[in-house]
Tab-separated table of N, CA and C and ligand atoms in Angstrom:
chain	number	residue	atom	x	y	z
K	1	MET	N	0.885	-1.038	-0.061
K	1	MET	CA	0.320	0.009	-0.220
K	1	MET	C	1.239	1.265	-0.025
K	2	ILE	N	0.533	2.312	-0.997
K	2	ILE	CA	1.675	3.225	-1.050
K	2	ILE	C	0.930	4.160	-0.756
K	3	GLU	N	1.583	5.249	0.214
K	3	GLU	CA	1.182	6.464	0.669
K	3	GLU	C	1.720	7.456	0.083
K	4	PHE	N	0.619	8.578	-0.459
K	4	PHE	CA	0.760	9.539	-1.101
K	4	PHE	C	1.038	11.062	-0.178
K	5	ARG	N	1.631	12.012	-0.252
K	5	ARG	CA	1.797	13.225	0.471
K	5	ARG	C	1.558	14.187	0.059
K	6	SER	N	0.299	15.138	-0.245
K	6	SER	CA	0.760	16.260	-0.822
K	6	SER	C	1.066	17.472	-0.237
K	7	GLY	N	1.060	17.687	1.303
K	7	GLY	CA	1.708	18.830	2.057
K	7	GLY	C	2.909	18.766	1.784
K	8	LEU	N	3.655	19.810	1.724
K	8	LEU	CA	4.938	20.537	1.588
K	8	LEU	C	5.810	20.352	3.188
K	9	ARG	N	6.431	20.098	3.289
K	9	ARG	CA	7.650	20.235	4.531
K	9	ARG	C	8.795	20.604	4.330
K	10	GLU	N	9.427	21.236	5.092
K	10	GLU	CA	10.461	22.549	5.044
K	10	GLU	C	11.866	21.512	4.505
K	11	SER	N	11.640	20.053	4.644
K	11	SER	CA	12.860	19.153	4.004
K	11	SER	C	12.887	18.810	2.578
K	12	ASP	N	11.450	18.946	2.136
K	12	ASP	CA	11.093	18.988	0.732
K	12	ASP	C	12.033	19.636	-0.446
K	13	ALA	N	12.472	21.036	-0.134
K	13	ALA	CA	13.339	21.221	-1.358
K	13	ALA	C	14.633	20.595	-1.366
K	14	GLU	N	15.297	20.211	-0.104
K	14	GLU	CA	16.736	19.539	-0.391
K	14	GLU	C	16.169	18.105	-0.989
K	15	ALA	N	15.243	17.369	-0.284
K	15	ALA	CA	14.993	16.233	-0.803
K	15	ALA	C	14.725	15.923	-2.266
K	16	VAL	N	13.950	17.090	-2.908
K	16	VAL	CA	13.781	17.060	-4.120
K	16	VAL	C	14.694	17.143	-5.241
K	17	ALA	N	15.717	18.358	-4.343
K	17	ALA	CA	17.097	18.261	-5.181
K	17	ALA	C	17.963	16.850	-5.392
K	18	ARG	N	17.637	16.153	-4.254
K	18	ARG	CA	18.365	14.926	-3.803
K	18	ARG	C	17.926	13.977	-5.100
K	19	ILE	N	16.881	13.635	-4.949
K	19	ILE	CA	16.465	12.753	-5.709
K	19	ILE	C	16.434	13.173	-7.633
K	20	VAL	N	16.252	14.322	-8.090
K	20	VAL	CA	16.320	14.754	-8.981
K	20	VAL	C	17.802	14.707	-9.592
K	21	THR	N	18.735	14.628	-8.515
K	21	THR	CA	20.153	14.681	-8.970
K	21	THR	C	20.258	13.291	-9.164
K	22	ARG	N	19.699	12.384	-8.287
K	22	ARG	CA	19.913	10.877	-8.188
K	22	ARG	C	19.675	10.137	-9.519
K	23	THR	N	18.377	10.652	-10.150
K	23	THR	CA	18.207	10.380	-11.472
K	23	THR	C	19.167	10.272	-12.667
K	24	GLY	N	20.344	11.243	-12.323
K	24	GLY	CA	21.389	11.046	-13.226
K	24	GLY	C	21.163	11.875	-14.844
K	25	VAL	N	20.030	12.476	-15.141
K	25	VAL	CA	19.633	12.736	-16.336
K	25	VAL	C	19.505	14.486	-16.320
K	26	PHE	N	19.090	15.274	-15.116
K	26	PHE	CA	18.611	16.392	-15.152
K	26	PHE	C	20.194	17.183	-15.045
K	27	SER	N	19.935	18.179	-15.738
K	27	SER	CA	21.494	19.183	-15.307
K	27	SER	C	21.420	20.325	-13.989
K	28	ALA	N	22.698	20.968	-13.820
K	28	ALA	CA	22.497	21.423	-12.374
K	28	ALA	C	21.606	22.386	-12.537
K	29	GLU	N	21.217	22.960	-13.792
K	29	GLU	CA	20.329	24.429	-13.844
K	29	GLU	C	18.855	23.502	-13.706
K	30	GLU	N	18.646	22.499	-14.046
K	30	GLU	CA	17.112	21.862	-13.848
K	30	GLU	C	16.629	21.606	-12.362
K	31	ILE	N	18.093	20.806	-11.863
K	31	ILE	CA	17.631	20.532	-10.359
K	31	ILE	C	17.679	21.935	-9.657
K	32	GLU	N	18.076	23.037	-9.936
K	32	GLU	CA	17.698	24.007	-9.210
K	32	GLU	C	16.377	24.505	-9.296
K	33	ILE	N	16.128	24.633	-10.741
K	33	ILE	CA	14.357	24.181	-10.736
K	33	ILE	C	13.665	23.765	-10.400
K	34	ALA	N	13.802	22.780	-10.114
K	34	ALA	CA	12.957	21.628	-9.297
K	34	ALA	C	13.128	21.984	-7.787
K	35	ARG	N	13.886	22.460	-7.352
K	35	ARG	CA	14.370	22.987	-6.142
K	35	ARG	C	13.676	24.367	-5.724
K	36	SER	N	13.692	25.073	-7.022
K	36	SER	CA	13.052	26.476	-6.396
K	36	SER	C	11.436	26.347	-6.373
K	37	LEU	N	11.027	25.513	-7.486
K	37	LEU	CA	9.676	25.297	-7.397
K	37	LEU	C	8.990	24.973	-5.948
K	38	VAL	N	9.737	24.123	-5.320
K	38	VAL	CA	9.370	23.607	-4.116
K	38	VAL	C	9.502	24.850	-3.093
K	39	GLU	N	10.366	25.506	-3.225
K	39	GLU	CA	10.761	26.619	-2.109
K	39	GLU	C	9.299	27.892	-2.587
K	40	GLU	N	9.324	28.230	-3.908
K	40	GLU	CA	8.149	29.317	-4.167
K	40	GLU	C	6.943	29.012	-3.621
K	41	THR	N	6.776	27.326	-3.986
K	41	THR	CA	5.517	26.990	-3.544
K	41	THR	C	5.372	27.041	-1.870
K	42	ARG	N	6.596	26.478	-1.149
K	42	ARG	CA	6.176	26.671	0.333
K	42	ARG	C	6.001	28.245	0.585
K	43	ALA	N	6.763	29.123	0.364
K	43	ALA	CA	6.999	30.571	0.395
K	43	ALA	C	5.578	31.382	-0.152
K	44	GLY	N	4.620	30.555	-0.967
K	44	GLY	CA	3.235	31.017	-1.167
K	44	GLY	C	3.489	32.217	-1.722
K	45	LEU	N	4.337	32.105	-3.072
K	45	LEU	CA	4.643	33.162	-4.047
K	45	LEU	C	3.473	33.530	-4.369
K	46	PRO	N	2.810	34.742	-4.963
K	46	PRO	CA	2.167	35.159	-6.021
K	46	PRO	C	2.221	34.327	-7.578
K	47	GLY	N	1.094	33.785	-8.060
K	47	GLY	CA	1.464	33.345	-9.555
K	47	GLY	C	1.936	31.892	-9.352
K	48	ALA	N	2.840	31.556	-8.372
K	48	ALA	CA	2.962	30.126	-8.155
K	48	ALA	C	1.905	29.061	-8.304
K	49	ASP	N	1.919	28.131	-9.237
K	49	ASP	CA	0.681	27.382	-8.853
K	49	ASP	C	1.338	25.953	-9.079
K	50	TYR	N	2.034	25.632	-8.262
K	50	TYR	CA	2.946	23.974	-8.530
K	50	TYR	C	2.123	23.164	-7.253
K	51	ARG	N	1.664	21.956	-8.008
K	51	ARG	CA	0.895	21.082	-6.750
K	51	ARG	C	2.310	19.763	-6.670
K	52	PHE	N	2.200	19.003	-5.659
K	52	PHE	CA	3.123	18.261	-5.506
K	52	PHE	C	2.280	16.841	-4.521
K	53	LEU	N	2.972	15.709	-5.219
K	53	LEU	CA	2.390	13.917	-4.771
K	53	LEU	C	3.880	13.833	-4.277
K	54	PHE	N	4.058	13.450	-3.317
K	54	PHE	CA	5.372	12.464	-2.777
K	54	PHE	C	5.135	11.330	-2.134
K	55	VAL	N	6.126	10.472	-2.347
K	55	VAL	CA	6.303	9.143	-2.003
K	55	VAL	C	7.367	9.176	-0.770
K	56	ASP	N	7.242	8.966	0.372
K	56	ASP	CA	8.515	9.004	1.139
K	56	ASP	C	8.883	7.759	1.546
K	57	GLY	N	10.125	7.474	1.788
K	57	GLY	CA	10.829	6.056	1.798
K	57	GLY	C	11.642	6.549	2.796
K	58	ALA	N	12.710	4.987	3.206
K	58	ALA	CA	12.978	5.057	4.597
K	58	ALA	C	14.320	6.088	4.325
K	59	ALA	N	14.987	6.283	3.280
K	59	ALA	CA	15.947	7.369	3.209
K	59	ALA	C	16.030	8.494	2.806
K	60	GLY	N	14.659	8.897	2.739
K	60	GLY	CA	13.880	10.186	1.934
K	60	GLY	C	13.017	10.138	0.872
K	61	LEU	N	13.027	10.764	-0.077
K	61	LEU	CA	11.873	10.524	-0.918
K	61	LEU	C	12.114	9.357	-2.135
K	62	ASP	N	11.135	8.509	-1.975
K	62	ASP	CA	11.373	7.743	-2.995
K	62	ASP	C	10.871	7.970	-4.340
K	63	ALA	N	9.930	9.103	-4.607
K	63	ALA	CA	9.480	9.405	-5.661
K	63	ALA	C	8.798	10.882	-5.352
K	64	TYR	N	8.301	11.574	-6.557
K	64	TYR	CA	7.524	12.268	-6.601
K	64	TYR	C	7.088	12.933	-7.932
K	65	THR	N	6.241	13.749	-7.895
K	65	THR	CA	5.583	14.610	-8.980
K	65	THR	C	5.440	15.807	-8.696
K	66	CYS	N	5.442	16.714	-10.058
K	66	CYS	CA	5.178	18.445	-9.450
K	66	CYS	C	4.173	18.442	-10.793
K	67	PHE	N	2.904	18.951	-10.767
K	67	PHE	CA	2.034	19.436	-11.695
K	67	PHE	C	1.384	20.499	-11.075
K	68	GLY	N	0.870	21.269	-12.626
K	68	GLY	CA	-0.191	22.499	-12.404
K	68	GLY	C	-0.745	22.688	-13.323
K	69	PRO	N	-1.991	23.291	-13.353
K	69	PRO	CA	-2.480	23.947	-14.276
K	69	PRO	C	-1.641	25.154	-15.426
K	70	ILE	N	-1.777	24.801	-16.694
K	70	ILE	CA	-1.128	25.669	-17.789
K	70	ILE	C	-1.916	26.953	-17.961
K	71	PRO	N	-1.491	28.075	-17.464
K	71	PRO	CA	-1.928	29.423	-17.614
K	71	PRO	C	-2.683	29.622	-18.576
K	72	GLY	N	-3.576	30.260	-19.111
K	72	GLY	CA	-4.413	30.336	-20.227
K	72	GLY	C	-5.207	29.377	-20.896
K	73	THR	N	-4.981	28.589	-20.427
K	73	THR	CA	-5.916	26.987	-20.755
K	73	THR	C	-6.728	26.887	-20.312
K	74	GLN	N	-7.876	26.169	-21.037
K	74	GLN	CA	-9.035	25.401	-20.362
K	74	GLN	C	-8.796	23.803	-19.898
K	75	ASN	N	-8.501	23.957	-18.735
K	75	ASN	CA	-8.516	22.671	-17.657
K	75	ASN	C	-7.253	21.603	-18.120
K	76	ARG	N	-6.080	22.256	-18.609
K	76	ARG	CA	-5.202	21.761	-19.152
K	76	ARG	C	-4.032	21.869	-18.055
K	77	TYR	N	-3.497	20.731	-17.838
K	77	TYR	CA	-2.476	20.717	-16.612
K	77	TYR	C	-1.321	20.005	-17.548
K	78	GLU	N	-0.221	20.692	-16.552
K	78	GLU	CA	1.094	19.980	-17.133
K	78	GLU	C	1.863	19.023	-16.059
K	79	LEU	N	2.776	18.321	-16.188
K	79	LEU	CA	3.051	17.345	-15.421
K	79	LEU	C	4.599	18.066	-15.555
K	80	TYR	N	5.187	18.927	-14.680
K	80	TYR	CA	6.458	19.481	-14.539
K	80	TYR	C	7.860	18.528	-14.152
K	81	TRP	N	7.444	17.648	-13.214
K	81	TRP	CA	8.557	16.612	-13.012
K	81	TRP	C	7.462	15.228	-12.668
K	82	ILE	N	8.568	14.396	-12.984
K	82	ILE	CA	8.463	12.800	-12.265
K	82	ILE	C	9.656	12.458	-11.798
K	83	ALA	N	9.748	11.901	-11.110
K	83	ALA	CA	11.021	11.404	-10.713
K	83	ALA	C	10.684	10.021	-9.482
K	84	VAL	N	11.417	8.809	-9.886
K	84	VAL	CA	11.452	7.872	-8.914
K	84	VAL	C	12.907	7.419	-8.601
K	85	ASP	N	13.053	7.421	-7.478
K	85	ASP	CA	14.782	7.028	-7.139
K	85	ASP	C	15.133	6.083	-7.975
K	86	PRO	N	16.571	5.812	-8.415
K	86	PRO	CA	16.885	4.743	-8.835
K	86	PRO	C	16.920	3.639	-8.207
K	87	ALA	N	17.093	3.550	-6.708
K	87	ALA	CA	17.147	2.402	-6.044
K	87	ALA	C	15.743	1.883	-6.037
K	88	ALA	N	14.454	2.678	-6.379
K	88	ALA	CA	13.224	2.132	-6.040
K	88	ALA	C	12.471	2.049	-7.449
K	89	ARG	N	13.658	1.813	-8.652
K	89	ARG	CA	12.602	1.781	-10.087
K	89	ARG	C	11.912	0.540	-10.304
K	90	ARG	N	11.131	0.493	-11.049
K	90	ARG	CA	10.807	-0.611	-11.981
K	90	ARG	C	10.450	-1.636	-11.152
K	91	ARG	N	9.467	-1.027	-10.167
K	91	ARG	CA	8.493	-1.736	-9.379
K	91	ARG	C	7.095	-1.266	-9.449
K	92	GLY	N	7.248	-0.542	-10.247
K	92	GLY	CA	5.792	-0.042	-10.188
K	92	GLY	C	5.296	1.242	-9.447
K	93	LEU	N	6.260	1.795	-8.859
K	93	LEU	CA	5.946	3.188	-8.170
K	93	LEU	C	5.681	4.364	-8.883
K	94	GLY	N	6.279	4.277	-10.136
K	94	GLY	CA	5.961	5.288	-11.068
K	94	GLY	C	4.977	5.349	-11.419
K	95	GLN	N	4.294	4.073	-11.629
K	95	GLN	CA	3.066	3.979	-12.344
K	95	GLN	C	2.154	4.499	-11.389
K	96	ALA	N	2.043	3.798	-9.800
K	96	ALA	CA	1.257	4.030	-9.036
K	96	ALA	C	1.041	5.855	-8.784
K	97	LEU	N	2.216	6.328	-8.885
K	97	LEU	CA	2.247	8.006	-8.684
K	97	LEU	C	1.945	8.450	-10.001
K	98	ILE	N	1.905	7.979	-10.959
K	98	ILE	CA	1.262	8.998	-12.405
K	98	ILE	C	-0.311	8.502	-12.270
K	99	GLU	N	-0.580	7.536	-11.848
K	99	GLU	CA	-2.135	7.065	-11.618
K	99	GLU	C	-2.671	8.245	-10.445
K	100	GLU	N	-1.793	8.265	-9.364
K	100	GLU	CA	-2.388	9.262	-8.328
K	100	GLU	C	-2.677	10.608	-8.785
K	101	THR	N	-1.540	10.701	-9.612
K	101	THR	CA	-1.531	12.348	-10.185
K	101	THR	C	-2.692	12.808	-11.107
K	102	GLU	N	-2.637	11.729	-11.952
K	102	GLU	CA	-4.281	11.844	-12.978
K	102	GLU	C	-5.011	11.969	-11.992
K	103	ARG	N	-5.547	11.414	-10.928
K	103	ARG	CA	-6.685	11.180	-10.087
K	103	ARG	C	-6.952	12.858	-9.359
K	104	ALA	N	-5.701	13.548	-9.015
K	104	ALA	CA	-5.583	14.855	-8.286
K	104	ALA	C	-5.986	15.781	-9.481
K	105	VAL	N	-5.422	15.761	-10.830
K	105	VAL	CA	-5.784	16.533	-11.852
K	105	VAL	C	-7.149	16.748	-12.165
K	106	ARG	N	-7.602	15.414	-11.773
K	106	ARG	CA	-9.146	14.980	-12.501
K	106	ARG	C	-10.006	15.980	-11.640
K	107	ALA	N	-9.541	15.873	-10.119
K	107	ALA	CA	-10.151	16.228	-9.110
K	107	ALA	C	-10.029	17.731	-9.037
K	108	LEU	N	-9.157	18.286	-9.538
K	108	LEU	CA	-9.005	19.850	-9.719
K	108	LEU	C	-9.696	19.875	-11.083
K	109	ARG	N	-10.640	19.344	-11.686
K	109	ARG	CA	-11.207	19.426	-12.982
K	109	ARG	C	-10.396	19.562	-14.286
K	110	GLY	N	-9.236	19.041	-14.126
K	110	GLY	CA	-8.209	19.093	-15.118
K	110	GLY	C	-8.800	17.919	-16.271
K	111	THR	N	-8.654	18.162	-17.723
K	111	THR	CA	-9.061	16.769	-18.642
K	111	THR	C	-8.143	16.790	-19.426
K	112	HIS	N	-6.742	17.339	-19.109
K	112	HIS	CA	-5.621	16.833	-20.128
K	112	HIS	C	-4.599	17.191	-19.202
K	113	LEU	N	-3.374	16.052	-19.299
K	113	LEU	CA	-2.109	16.232	-18.872
K	113	LEU	C	-0.894	16.146	-19.929
K	114	PHE	N	-0.052	16.990	-19.920
K	114	PHE	CA	1.061	16.727	-20.707
K	114	PHE	C	2.272	16.824	-19.920
K	115	ALA	N	3.258	16.575	-20.910
K	115	ALA	CA	4.559	16.345	-20.244
K	115	ALA	C	5.440	16.270	-21.501
K	116	HIS	N	6.494	17.273	-21.262
K	116	HIS	CA	7.448	17.645	-21.885
K	116	HIS	C	8.889	16.869	-21.634
K	117	THR	N	9.513	16.506	-22.685
K	117	THR	CA	10.673	15.553	-22.128
K	117	THR	C	11.528	15.440	-23.406
K	118	SER	N	12.836	14.745	-22.742
K	118	SER	CA	13.868	15.242	-23.888
K	118	SER	C	14.082	13.851	-24.587
K	119	THR	N	14.261	14.008	-25.982
K	119	THR	CA	14.485	12.889	-26.959
K	119	THR	C	15.575	12.443	-27.015
K	120	ARG	N	16.809	12.490	-25.827
K	120	ARG	CA	18.013	11.953	-25.744
K	120	ARG	C	18.005	10.359	-25.328
K	121	ASP	N	18.876	9.762	-25.258
K	121	ASP	CA	18.895	8.295	-25.038
K	121	ASP	C	18.673	7.844	-23.537
K	122	ASP	N	19.279	8.850	-22.769
K	122	ASP	CA	18.953	8.647	-21.753
K	122	ASP	C	17.543	8.677	-20.836
K	123	TYR	N	16.695	9.428	-21.751
K	123	TYR	CA	15.321	9.525	-21.495
K	123	TYR	C	14.338	8.502	-22.150
K	124	ILE	N	15.121	7.323	-22.514
K	124	ILE	CA	14.361	6.358	-23.175
K	124	ILE	C	13.269	5.871	-22.099
K	125	PRO	N	13.610	5.357	-20.646
K	125	PRO	CA	12.802	5.090	-19.885
K	125	PRO	C	11.846	5.946	-19.800
K	126	ALA	N	11.945	7.092	-19.583
K	126	ALA	CA	10.633	7.807	-19.284
K	126	ALA	C	9.720	7.944	-20.358
K	127	ARG	N	10.364	8.140	-21.776
K	127	ARG	CA	9.501	8.072	-22.833
K	127	ARG	C	8.486	6.774	-23.048
K	128	ALA	N	9.168	5.610	-22.529
K	128	ALA	CA	8.411	4.285	-22.573
K	128	ALA	C	7.599	4.332	-21.624
K	129	PHE	N	7.802	4.993	-20.472
K	129	PHE	CA	6.968	4.977	-19.205
K	129	PHE	C	5.143	5.794	-19.762
K	130	TYR	N	5.608	7.157	-20.371
K	130	TYR	CA	4.667	7.668	-20.827
K	130	TYR	C	3.856	7.170	-21.858
K	131	VAL	N	4.464	6.205	-22.833
K	131	VAL	CA	3.492	5.699	-23.849
K	131	VAL	C	3.135	4.200	-22.799
K	132	ALA	N	3.583	3.916	-22.241
K	132	ALA	CA	3.069	2.536	-21.249
K	132	ALA	C	1.643	3.324	-20.547
K	133	HIS	N	1.533	4.501	-20.193
K	133	HIS	CA	0.691	5.031	-19.607
K	133	HIS	C	-0.374	5.805	-20.205
K	134	GLY	N	-0.395	5.402	-21.565
K	134	GLY	CA	-1.570	6.009	-22.650
K	134	GLY	C	-1.288	7.398	-22.900
K	135	TYR	N	0.109	8.119	-23.032
K	135	TYR	CA	0.311	9.256	-23.240
K	135	TYR	C	0.914	8.956	-24.885
K	136	VAL	N	0.436	9.909	-25.462
K	136	VAL	CA	0.805	9.966	-26.857
K	136	VAL	C	1.359	11.354	-27.424
K	137	GLN	N	2.336	10.841	-28.083
K	137	GLN	CA	3.536	11.910	-28.479
K	137	GLN	C	2.664	13.040	-29.812
K	138	HIS	N	3.091	14.018	-29.287
K	138	HIS	CA	2.187	14.717	-30.348
K	138	HIS	C	2.858	15.845	-31.085
K	139	ALA	N	4.362	15.869	-30.425
K	139	ALA	CA	5.301	17.106	-30.759
K	139	ALA	C	6.618	16.051	-30.858
K	140	ASP	N	7.753	16.279	-31.834
K	140	ASP	CA	8.945	16.228	-31.577
K	140	ASP	C	9.706	17.348	-32.331
K	141	ILE	N	10.215	18.138	-31.228
K	141	ILE	CA	10.920	19.447	-31.659
K	141	ILE	C	12.294	19.399	-31.925
K	142	PRO	N	12.904	18.986	-32.806
K	142	PRO	CA	14.626	19.004	-32.993
K	142	PRO	C	15.493	20.081	-32.497
K	143	ASP	N	16.594	19.707	-31.765
K	143	ASP	CA	17.527	20.627	-31.134
K	143	ASP	C	16.748	21.667	-30.083
K	144	TYR	N	15.699	21.468	-29.472
K	144	TYR	CA	15.027	22.397	-28.503
K	144	TYR	C	16.089	22.716	-27.510
K	145	TYR	N	16.303	21.625	-26.652
K	145	TYR	CA	16.999	22.179	-25.365
K	145	TYR	C	18.470	22.342	-25.753
K	146	SER	N	19.022	21.715	-26.813
K	146	SER	CA	20.453	22.157	-27.209
K	146	SER	C	20.953	21.374	-28.530
K	147	ASP	N	21.870	21.554	-29.439
K	147	ASP	CA	22.062	20.898	-30.554
K	147	ASP	C	21.804	19.410	-30.103
K	148	GLY	N	21.020	18.452	-31.044
K	148	GLY	CA	21.053	17.036	-30.903
K	148	GLY	C	20.400	16.762	-29.797
K	149	ASP	N	19.787	17.328	-28.736
K	149	ASP	CA	18.596	17.553	-27.838
K	149	ASP	C	17.110	17.810	-27.981
K	150	GLY	N	16.580	17.125	-28.530
K	150	GLY	CA	15.247	17.630	-28.775
K	150	GLY	C	14.135	17.486	-27.644
K	151	MET	N	13.054	17.901	-27.911
K	151	MET	CA	11.654	18.147	-26.886
K	151	MET	C	10.763	17.124	-27.709
K	152	ALA	N	10.521	16.109	-26.652
K	152	ALA	CA	9.138	15.602	-27.010
K	152	ALA	C	8.103	15.652	-26.384
K	153	ILE	N	7.092	16.185	-26.990
K	153	ILE	CA	5.833	16.471	-26.076
K	153	ILE	C	4.753	15.351	-26.095
K	154	TYR	N	4.172	14.574	-24.959
K	154	TYR	CA	3.412	13.912	-24.989
K	154	TYR	C	1.867	14.371	-24.252
K	155	GLY	N	1.170	13.662	-24.356
K	155	GLY	CA	-0.290	14.709	-23.774
K	155	GLY	C	-1.136	13.352	-23.658
K	156	LYS	N	-2.523	13.178	-22.619
K	156	LYS	CA	-3.209	12.236	-22.467
K	156	LYS	C	-4.626	13.113	-21.969
K	157	ARG	N	-5.571	12.596	-22.709
K	157	ARG	CA	-6.943	13.092	-21.944
K	157	ARG	C	-7.436	12.171	-21.131
K	158	LEU	N	-7.838	12.848	-19.807
K	158	LEU	CA	-7.774	12.199	-18.828
K	158	LEU	C	-9.399	11.672	-18.487
U	1	COA	C1	10.374	7.372	-15.798
U	1	COA	C2	10.568	6.714	-14.323
U	1	COA	C3	9.697	7.968	-13.573
U	1	COA	C4	9.681	5.624	-14.038
U	1	COA	O1	9.480	4.993	-12.599
U	1	COA	P1	9.302	3.388	-12.585
U	1	COA	O2	8.960	3.584	-11.154
U	1	COA	O3	10.624	2.967	-12.894
U	1	COA	O4	8.507	2.987	-13.678
U	1	COA	P2	7.555	1.888	-13.082
U	1	COA	O5	8.260	0.659	-12.398
U	1	COA	O6	5.844	1.951	-13.156
U	1	COA	O7	6.896	1.347	-14.492
U	1	COA	C5	6.012	1.337	-15.398
U	1	COA	C6	6.055	0.773	-17.193
U	1	COA	O8	6.751	2.171	-17.628
U	1	COA	C7	7.810	1.741	-18.567
U	1	COA	N1	9.013	1.553	-18.157
U	1	COA	C8	9.691	1.835	-16.909
U	1	COA	N2	10.955	2.330	-16.871
U	1	COA	C9	11.337	1.883	-17.989
U	1	COA	C10	12.542	1.294	-19.059
U	1	COA	N3	13.796	1.766	-18.187
U	1	COA	N4	12.607	0.980	-19.939
U	1	COA	C11	11.633	0.419	-20.458
U	1	COA	N5	10.344	0.288	-20.152
U	1	COA	C12	10.338	1.215	-18.675
U	1	COA	C13	7.283	-0.092	-18.228
U	1	COA	O9	6.295	0.052	-19.546
U	1	COA	C14	6.916	-0.159	-17.036
U	1	COA	O10	6.429	-1.292	-17.067
U	1	COA	P3	6.677	-2.673	-16.584
U	1	COA	O11	8.111	-2.411	-15.419
U	1	COA	O12	5.725	-3.683	-16.349
U	1	COA	O13	7.522	-3.217	-17.937
U	1	COA	C15	11.970	6.563	-13.743
U	1	COA	O14	12.552	6.042	-14.579
U	1	COA	C16	12.747	8.027	-13.792
U	1	COA	O15	12.448	8.469	-12.568
U	1	COA	N6	13.215	8.397	-14.628
U	1	COA	C17	14.092	9.539	-14.060
U	1	COA	C18	13.336	11.167	-14.559
U	1	COA	C19	12.539	10.935	-15.432
U	1	COA	O16	12.997	10.972	-16.582
U	1	COA	N7	11.679	11.749	-15.610
U	1	COA	C20	10.572	11.904	-16.750
U	1	COA	C21	11.305	13.505	-17.580
U	1	COA	S1	10.861	14.552	-16.525
């Protein structure tokens, strides 16, 4: 039985930076963005509308998602981050977490969930994961992040 937590704790900024670092796929700048989304949300900064779901483990976070409404759209949500600690992968945790995240988005009247990800080889697990959960690839923008590193956009009608 997996327990999900949506309330933020003071330790979460560090915990998020740690798990995102441990995935091994994100740049230093991306890790700082992941951390700052937690800090901004905890600080209650105006304009920040990020929601979180955490799965706590014995040695810190086992997994988390960060998602929120896409400004200017009708009930469309973005999955900004999903990360499962490397030690906890391939055991269905990511699946349980994305399903819980989709439930949370539906409860907020969200009708679609989108995710942007890299086309690099080290994101093969992420892209396979999205496809396995019913996400359709809508776009592939070459060289978006940097030369040779494109962006794939996935979406799902909930
Ligand atoms: C993508 C990620 C969240 C998946 O988490 P996970 O807990 O390992 O996923 P699950 O165990 O629930 O896997 C569910 C299904 O996704 C697919 N999948 C997951 N990892 C995969 C991999 N490495 N290769 C191929 N398919 C994979 C499979 O269909 C899998 O089902 P199966 O194990 O029965 O074959 C995890 O690999 C991760 O944190 N990656 C680094 C961060 C990242 O890239 N995030 C997304 C971009 S923001």
